[in-house]
PDB file of C-alpha atoms in Angstrom:
ATOM      1  CA  MET A  22      -2.512 -19.085 -24.106  1.00  0.00           C
ATOM      2  CA  LYS A  23      -2.600 -15.632 -22.531  1.00  0.00           C
ATOM      3  CA  ILE A  24      -1.677 -15.301 -18.864  1.00  0.00           C
ATOM      4  CA  PHE A  25      -2.953 -12.482 -16.651  1.00  0.00           C
ATOM      5  CA  TYR A  26      -0.995 -11.286 -13.652  1.00  0.00           C
ATOM      6  CA  VAL A  27      -2.252  -9.589 -10.504  1.00  0.00           C
ATOM      7  CA  TYR A  28       0.627  -7.841  -8.811  1.00  0.00           C
ATOM      8  CA  VAL A  29       1.214  -5.849  -5.644  1.00  0.00           C
ATOM      9  CA  LEU A  30       3.842  -3.131  -5.484  1.00  0.00           C
ATOM     10  CA  LEU A  31       5.329  -1.710  -2.323  1.00  0.00           C
ATOM     11  CA  CYS A  32       5.873   1.982  -2.963  1.00  0.00           C
ATOM     12  CA  ALA A  33       8.584   4.227  -1.514  1.00  0.00           C
ATOM     13  CA  ASP A  34       6.009   5.734   0.894  1.00  0.00           C
ATOM     14  CA  GLU A  35       5.227   2.196   2.192  1.00  0.00           C
ATOM     15  CA  SER A  36       1.794   2.140   0.526  1.00  0.00           C
ATOM     16  CA  PHE A  37       0.638  -0.773  -1.614  1.00  0.00           C
ATOM     17  CA  TYR A  38      -0.510  -0.612  -5.226  1.00  0.00           C
ATOM     18  CA  VAL A  39      -2.504  -3.483  -6.736  1.00  0.00           C
ATOM     19  CA  GLY A  40      -2.735  -3.907 -10.500  1.00  0.00           C
ATOM     20  CA  ILE A  41      -3.456  -6.357 -13.290  1.00  0.00           C
ATOM     21  CA  THR A  42      -1.644  -6.896 -16.590  1.00  0.00           C
ATOM     22  CA  SER A  43      -0.957  -9.451 -19.293  1.00  0.00           C
ATOM     23  CA  ASN A  44       2.669  -8.279 -19.678  1.00  0.00           C
ATOM     24  CA  LEU A  45       4.189  -8.207 -16.209  1.00  0.00           C
ATOM     25  CA  GLU A  46       7.753  -7.234 -17.134  1.00  0.00           C
ATOM     26  CA  GLN A  47       6.609  -4.313 -19.284  1.00  0.00           C
ATOM     27  CA  ARG A  48       4.072  -3.068 -16.722  1.00  0.00           C
ATOM     28  CA  LEU A  49       6.530  -3.204 -13.822  1.00  0.00           C
ATOM     29  CA  GLY A  50       9.010  -1.226 -15.925  1.00  0.00           C
ATOM     30  CA  GLN A  51       6.349   1.385 -16.656  1.00  0.00           C
ATOM     31  CA  HIS A  52       5.706   1.813 -12.937  1.00  0.00           C
ATOM     32  CA  GLN A  53       9.405   1.908 -12.064  1.00  0.00           C
ATOM     33  CA  PHE A  54      10.366   4.451 -14.713  1.00  0.00           C
ATOM     34  CA  GLY A  55       7.310   6.707 -14.369  1.00  0.00           C
ATOM     35  CA  TRP A  56       5.737   6.114 -17.765  1.00  0.00           C
ATOM     36  CA  ASP A  57       2.392   7.695 -16.708  1.00  0.00           C
ATOM     37  CA  GLU A  58       2.439  10.892 -14.632  1.00  0.00           C
ATOM     38  CA  GLY A  59      -1.188  10.270 -13.627  1.00  0.00           C
ATOM     39  CA  CYS A  60      -0.490   6.837 -12.165  1.00  0.00           C
ATOM     40  CA  TYR A  61      -0.645   6.357  -8.382  1.00  0.00           C
ATOM     41  CA  THR A  62       2.928   5.093  -8.335  1.00  0.00           C
ATOM     42  CA  TYR A  63       4.447   8.003 -10.284  1.00  0.00           C
ATOM     43  CA  LYS A  64       5.299  10.108  -7.197  1.00  0.00           C
ATOM     44  CA  ARG A  65       5.844   7.038  -5.008  1.00  0.00           C
ATOM     45  CA  ARG A  66       8.878   5.576  -6.772  1.00  0.00           C
ATOM     46  CA  PRO A  67      10.911   3.519  -6.495  1.00  0.00           C
ATOM     47  CA  VAL A  68       8.497   0.608  -6.297  1.00  0.00           C
ATOM     48  CA  ARG A  69       9.165  -3.034  -5.503  1.00  0.00           C
ATOM     49  CA  CYS A  70       7.035  -5.955  -6.629  1.00  0.00           C
ATOM     50  CA  VAL A  71       6.102  -7.954  -3.520  1.00  0.00           C
ATOM     51  CA  HIS A  72       3.399 -10.301  -4.826  1.00  0.00           C
ATOM     52  CA  VAL A  73       2.371 -11.832  -8.151  1.00  0.00           C
ATOM     53  CA  SER A  74      -0.452 -14.258  -8.900  1.00  0.00           C
ATOM     54  CA  ASP A  75      -1.032 -15.602 -12.407  1.00  0.00           C
ATOM     55  CA  PHE A  76      -4.311 -16.642 -13.996  1.00  0.00           C
ATOM     56  CA  ALA A  77      -5.313 -18.219 -17.292  1.00  0.00           C
ATOM     57  CA  ASN A  78      -8.739 -16.561 -17.067  1.00  0.00           C
ATOM     58  CA  PHE A  79      -9.152 -12.760 -17.080  1.00  0.00           C
ATOM     59  CA  ASP A  80     -12.300 -12.849 -14.941  1.00  0.00           C
ATOM     60  CA  ASP A  81     -10.504 -14.819 -12.216  1.00  0.00           C
ATOM     61  CA  ALA A  82      -7.615 -12.343 -12.278  1.00  0.00           C
ATOM     62  CA  MET A  83     -10.017  -9.396 -12.074  1.00  0.00           C
ATOM     63  CA  GLN A  84     -11.807 -10.964  -9.086  1.00  0.00           C
ATOM     64  CA  TRP A  85      -8.506 -11.443  -7.231  1.00  0.00           C
ATOM     65  CA  GLU A  86      -7.407  -7.884  -8.016  1.00  0.00           C
ATOM     66  CA  LYS A  87     -10.687  -6.460  -6.712  1.00  0.00           C
ATOM     67  CA  ARG A  88     -10.497  -8.632  -3.609  1.00  0.00           C
ATOM     68  CA  LEU A  89      -6.942  -7.485  -2.835  1.00  0.00           C
ATOM     69  CA  LYS A  90      -7.841  -3.839  -3.407  1.00  0.00           C
ATOM     70  CA  GLY A  91     -10.572  -4.198  -0.793  1.00  0.00           C
ATOM     71  CA  TRP A  92      -8.233  -5.575   1.868  1.00  0.00           C
ATOM     72  CA  SER A  93      -6.856  -3.475   4.680  1.00  0.00           C
ATOM     73  CA  ARG A  94      -3.211  -2.500   4.655  1.00  0.00           C
ATOM     74  CA  ALA A  95      -2.583  -4.892   7.550  1.00  0.00           C
ATOM     75  CA  LYS A  96      -4.138  -7.809   5.687  1.00  0.00           C
ATOM     76  CA  LYS A  97      -2.123  -7.049   2.528  1.00  0.00           C
ATOM     77  CA  ALA A  98       1.069  -6.832   4.599  1.00  0.00           C
ATOM     78  CA  ALA A  99       0.303 -10.190   6.213  1.00  0.00           C
ATOM     79  CA  LEU A 100      -0.135 -11.775   2.771  1.00  0.00           C
ATOM     80  CA  MET A 101       3.119 -10.245   1.515  1.00  0.00           C
ATOM     81  CA  ASN A 102       4.922 -11.638   4.581  1.00  0.00           C
ATOM     82  CA  GLY A 103       3.397 -15.114   4.188  1.00  0.00           C
ATOM     83  CA  GLU A 104       1.605 -14.812   7.539  1.00  0.00           C
ATOM     84  CA  TRP A 105      -1.401 -16.966   6.624  1.00  0.00           C
ATOM     85  CA  LYS A 106      -2.820 -17.192  10.152  1.00  0.00           C
ATOM     86  CA  GLU A 107      -2.808 -13.403  10.366  1.00  0.00           C
ATOM     87  CA  VAL A 108      -4.537 -13.135   6.971  1.00  0.00           C
ATOM     88  CA  GLN A 109      -7.227 -15.500   8.290  1.00  0.00           C
ATOM     89  CA  ARG A 110      -7.522 -13.601  11.564  1.00  0.00           C
ATOM     90  CA  LEU A 111      -7.893 -10.292   9.746  1.00  0.00           C
ATOM     91  CA  ALA A 112     -10.479 -11.834   7.408  1.00  0.00           C
ATOM     92  CA  LYS A 113     -12.843 -12.606  10.266  1.00  0.00           C
ATOM     93  CA  ARG A 114     -15.512 -10.052  10.954  1.00  0.00           C
ATOM     94  CA  PRO A 115     -15.502  -8.690  14.475  1.00  0.00           C
ATOM     95  CA  SER A 116     -18.242 -10.255  16.572  1.00  0.00           C
ATOM     96  CA  LYS A 117     -21.085  -8.020  17.668  1.00  0.00           C
ATOM     97  CA  ARG A 118     -21.454  -7.579  21.403  1.00  0.00           C
TER      98      ARG A 118
END
């Protein structure tokens, strides 16, 4: 059974990179060693993996990746720090006055 991984990297410039792969070890090595000059992480090395979720279904993994990519930096940071109440607070839409 193939497993798909959604991962979040913390880059040297403190930005986050969200990706998806079926070979986590290989993909993290590619980011770390600058395998692709066109990749977002190439000029932001070293990188550190700060979150991994695994899925048996590619569509579920793709949905999670897209969701994470749409999150604010603050919300991603809260998830990486395990601050679930802050993730929930940041998920709420501001009320209209």
